[in-house]
Amino acid sequence: MQYPLITQLAAEFIGTAMLMVFGNGAVANVELANTKGHRAGWLNIAMGYGFGVMFPVLMFGSISGTHINPAMTIAQAVNGMFSWSLVLPYIIAQLLGAAVGQLIVFVTYYPHYRDTDDANAIFASFCTTDASNSRMNYFLNEFFGTLMLVLGALCCLTLPWGAKDPAAASIVVGFIVWGLVASMGGPTGPGLNPARDLMPRILHQLLPISHKGSSRWNEAWIPVVAPILGAIVGVFIFKMLFAA
């Protein structure tokens, strides 16, 4: 069934907002002061991001393809798997969804932002940075992480077994994200998605949060450019080796 464009864009908007609520919401729960999940650990964060992808894919996969990630949208278009005419509308919907999702996290955790005086903890609930302050490591982590995410998602969702049982494939995609955050998330967060980092970074700059520190705009290009390039390579590998 072909859904109207407005319905597809609504799916991308809501799906990306859900990703932010589940993912960055999990970070806020772990990192901010006086939450009931304070210091619950990295696995709690990995689970949040895994579910934050799994549920939108289950809900909206048949409507929009559930890119919920400008890197996926651009990479598929570059490799001839998605119409260029839809790229800009999809990305706008994703960016707006990311902003709304992050605002929901901010509003629901507002008392804890007020109580937190650790700038790094506040920043982590918005966007990414490299734990070792290495731009090269930052770039490589985001590049390879997104490559594996995109390749894994396409293999699960479009190869015969996934096409036959999209619900099962969607669940596996969620576990891929969960696993990637658990295994490769230590250096950067990770982002793996330009919308997931850029829009929260803008909000981090704009929102009146005490002790929030710098928004680190000197490195903000990395979690935008590296995921896009990694996704392009991931889609290329899929198309050349595995696509029917």
Coordinates of C-alpha atoms in Angstrom, one line a residue:
M1 CA 0.0 0.0 0.0
Q2 CA 1.3 3.4 -1.0
Y3 CA 0.6 6.0 1.7
P4 CA 0.3 9.7 1.0
L5 CA 3.4 11.8 1.4
I6 CA 2.0 13.6 4.4
T7 CA 1.4 10.3 6.2
Q8 CA 5.0 9.2 5.4
L9 CA 6.4 12.4 6.7
A10 CA 4.2 12.1 9.9
A11 CA 5.7 8.7 10.4
E12 CA 9.3 10.0 10.0
F13 CA 8.5 12.9 12.4
I14 CA 6.9 10.8 15.1
G15 CA 9.4 8.0 14.7
T16 CA 12.4 10.3 15.1
A17 CA 10.8 12.0 18.1
M18 CA 10.3 8.6 19.7
L19 CA 13.9 7.7 19.1
M20 CA 14.9 10.9 21.0
V21 CA 12.5 10.2 23.9
F22 CA 13.6 6.6 24.4
G23 CA 17.3 7.2 23.7
N24 CA 18.2 10.6 25.1
G25 CA 15.5 10.0 27.7
A26 CA 17.5 7.0 28.9
V27 CA 20.7 9.1 29.0
A28 CA 18.9 11.8 31.1
N29 CA 17.6 9.1 33.5
V30 CA 21.1 7.8 34.0
E31 CA 23.1 11.0 34.0
L32 CA 21.0 13.7 35.6
A33 CA 20.9 14.2 39.4
N34 CA 18.2 12.8 41.6
T35 CA 16.4 10.7 39.0
K36 CA 15.1 7.2 40.0
G37 CA 17.5 5.7 37.4
H38 CA 20.6 7.8 38.3
R39 CA 23.7 5.8 37.6
A40 CA 21.7 2.9 36.3
G41 CA 24.5 2.2 33.8
W42 CA 25.4 2.0 30.2
L43 CA 23.2 -1.0 29.4
N44 CA 20.1 1.1 30.4
I45 CA 21.2 3.6 27.8
A46 CA 21.8 1.0 25.2
M47 CA 18.4 -0.5 25.8
G48 CA 16.8 2.9 25.4
Y49 CA 18.3 3.5 22.0
G50 CA 17.5 -0.1 20.9
F51 CA 13.9 0.3 21.8
G52 CA 13.9 3.8 20.4
V53 CA 14.6 2.3 17.0
M54 CA 12.7 -0.9 17.3
F55 CA 9.3 0.6 18.2
P56 CA 9.2 3.1 15.3
V57 CA 10.3 0.5 12.8
L58 CA 7.5 -1.8 14.0
M59 CA 5.0 1.0 14.0
F60 CA 5.9 2.8 10.7
G61 CA 8.1 0.5 8.6
S62 CA 5.3 -0.2 6.2
I63 CA 4.4 3.5 5.9
S64 CA 7.7 5.4 5.4
G65 CA 10.4 2.8 5.6
T66 CA 11.2 4.3 9.0
H67 CA 14.5 5.9 8.1
I68 CA 14.3 8.3 11.1
N69 CA 17.9 9.2 10.1
P70 CA 19.0 11.7 7.5
A71 CA 22.1 9.5 6.9
M72 CA 19.9 6.6 5.9
T73 CA 17.8 8.8 3.6
I74 CA 20.7 10.4 1.9
A75 CA 22.6 7.1 1.5
Q76 CA 19.7 5.3 -0.1
A77 CA 19.2 8.2 -2.5
V78 CA 22.9 8.2 -3.4
N79 CA 22.8 4.5 -4.2
G80 CA 19.6 4.7 -6.2
M81 CA 17.3 3.1 -3.7
F82 CA 15.3 6.1 -2.8
S83 CA 13.8 9.0 -4.7
W84 CA 15.8 12.3 -4.5
S85 CA 12.5 14.2 -4.6
L86 CA 11.7 12.8 -1.1
V87 CA 15.0 13.5 0.5
L88 CA 14.5 17.0 1.6
P89 CA 10.9 16.4 3.0
Y90 CA 12.1 13.3 4.8
I91 CA 15.1 15.2 6.4
I92 CA 13.0 18.1 7.4
A93 CA 10.5 15.8 9.1
Q94 CA 13.3 13.9 10.8
L95 CA 15.0 17.1 12.1
L96 CA 11.7 18.5 13.4
G97 CA 11.0 15.2 15.1
A98 CA 14.4 15.1 16.7
A99 CA 13.8 18.7 18.1
V100 CA 10.4 17.8 19.5
G101 CA 11.6 14.6 21.0
Q102 CA 14.5 16.4 22.7
L103 CA 12.1 19.1 24.0
I104 CA 10.0 16.3 25.5
V105 CA 13.0 15.0 27.3
F106 CA 13.9 18.4 28.6
V107 CA 10.4 19.2 29.8
T108 CA 9.9 15.8 31.6
Y109 CA 13.4 16.0 33.2
Y110 CA 13.4 19.7 33.9
P111 CA 13.6 19.4 37.7
H112 CA 16.7 17.2 37.2
Y113 CA 18.3 19.5 34.8
R114 CA 17.8 22.2 37.4
D115 CA 19.4 20.0 40.1
T116 CA 22.4 18.9 38.0
D117 CA 25.6 20.9 38.1
D118 CA 27.7 18.5 36.0
A119 CA 28.0 20.1 32.5
N120 CA 29.1 16.8 31.0
A121 CA 26.1 15.0 32.3
I122 CA 23.8 17.6 30.9
F123 CA 25.6 17.6 27.6
A124 CA 25.4 13.8 27.3
S125 CA 21.6 13.9 27.5
F126 CA 21.6 16.1 24.4
C127 CA 24.4 15.2 22.0
T128 CA 27.7 13.4 21.6
T129 CA 31.4 14.1 21.9
D130 CA 34.5 11.9 22.0
A131 CA 35.5 10.6 25.4
S132 CA 39.2 10.9 24.6
N133 CA 38.9 14.3 22.9
S134 CA 40.1 12.9 19.6
R135 CA 38.4 14.1 16.5
M136 CA 39.8 11.3 14.5
N137 CA 38.4 8.7 16.9
Y138 CA 35.1 10.6 17.0
F139 CA 34.9 10.4 13.2
L140 CA 36.0 6.8 12.9
N141 CA 33.5 5.6 15.6
E142 CA 30.6 7.4 14.0
F143 CA 31.6 6.3 10.5
F144 CA 31.9 2.6 11.2
G145 CA 29.0 2.5 13.7
T146 CA 26.7 4.0 11.1
L147 CA 28.0 1.7 8.4
M148 CA 27.2 -1.4 10.4
L149 CA 23.8 0.0 11.5
V150 CA 22.7 0.7 7.9
L151 CA 24.1 -2.5 6.5
G152 CA 22.5 -4.6 9.3
A153 CA 19.1 -2.8 9.0
L154 CA 18.9 -3.2 5.2
C155 CA 19.9 -6.9 5.4
C156 CA 17.3 -7.6 8.0
L157 CA 14.4 -5.6 6.5
T158 CA 14.8 -6.3 2.8
L159 CA 16.3 -9.8 2.4
P160 CA 13.7 -12.6 1.9
W161 CA 13.3 -13.6 5.6
G162 CA 12.9 -10.1 6.7
A163 CA 10.5 -9.2 3.9
K164 CA 8.4 -12.2 4.8
D165 CA 8.3 -11.4 8.5
P166 CA 8.9 -7.6 8.9
A167 CA 7.9 -7.6 12.6
A168 CA 10.7 -10.1 13.4
A169 CA 13.1 -8.1 11.3
S170 CA 12.2 -4.9 13.1
I171 CA 12.9 -6.5 16.4
V172 CA 16.3 -7.6 15.2
V173 CA 17.1 -4.1 14.0
G174 CA 16.4 -2.9 17.5
F175 CA 18.8 -5.4 18.9
I176 CA 21.4 -4.3 16.3
V177 CA 21.2 -0.7 17.7
W178 CA 21.2 -2.1 21.3
G179 CA 24.3 -4.1 20.5
L180 CA 26.1 -1.2 18.7
V181 CA 25.5 1.2 21.6
A182 CA 26.7 -1.4 24.1
S183 CA 29.8 -2.3 22.1
M184 CA 30.8 0.8 20.1
G185 CA 29.1 3.5 22.2
G186 CA 31.9 4.0 24.6
P187 CA 34.0 6.5 22.6
T188 CA 31.2 8.9 21.5
G189 CA 27.8 8.1 22.8
P190 CA 27.1 7.2 19.9
G191 CA 25.1 9.3 17.5
L192 CA 24.9 7.3 14.2
N193 CA 22.3 9.9 13.1
P194 CA 22.8 13.5 12.1
A195 CA 19.3 14.5 13.4
R196 CA 19.9 12.8 16.7
D197 CA 22.9 15.0 17.4
L198 CA 22.4 18.3 15.5
M199 CA 18.9 19.3 16.7
P200 CA 19.6 18.5 20.4
R201 CA 22.9 20.4 20.1
I202 CA 21.0 23.5 18.8
L203 CA 18.6 23.1 21.8
H204 CA 21.4 22.7 24.2
Q205 CA 22.7 26.1 22.9
L206 CA 19.3 27.8 23.2
L207 CA 17.6 26.4 26.3
P208 CA 18.2 28.2 29.6
I209 CA 19.9 25.4 31.6
S210 CA 22.2 26.3 34.5
H211 CA 25.7 24.7 34.4
K212 CA 25.2 23.4 30.9
G213 CA 28.6 24.4 29.6
S214 CA 29.7 24.6 26.0
S215 CA 27.7 23.2 23.1
R216 CA 31.0 22.3 21.4
W217 CA 30.2 23.6 17.9
N218 CA 33.9 23.2 16.8
E219 CA 33.3 19.4 16.5
A220 CA 29.6 19.4 15.6
W221 CA 30.3 18.6 12.0
I222 CA 31.6 15.2 12.9
P223 CA 28.4 13.5 14.0
V224 CA 26.7 14.9 10.9
V225 CA 29.3 14.1 8.2
A226 CA 30.7 10.8 9.5
P227 CA 27.3 9.1 9.7
I228 CA 26.3 10.2 6.3
L229 CA 29.5 8.9 4.7
G230 CA 29.3 5.7 6.8
A231 CA 25.7 5.1 5.7
I232 CA 26.6 5.7 2.0
V233 CA 29.3 3.0 2.2
G234 CA 26.9 0.7 4.1
V235 CA 24.2 1.0 1.5
F236 CA 26.7 0.5 -1.3
I237 CA 28.0 -2.7 0.3
F238 CA 24.5 -4.0 0.7
K239 CA 23.5 -3.1 -2.9
M240 CA 26.6 -4.6 -4.4
L241 CA 26.7 -7.8 -2.4
F242 CA 23.4 -8.7 -1.0
A243 CA 20.5 -6.9 -2.7
A244 CA 18.3 -9.1 -4.9

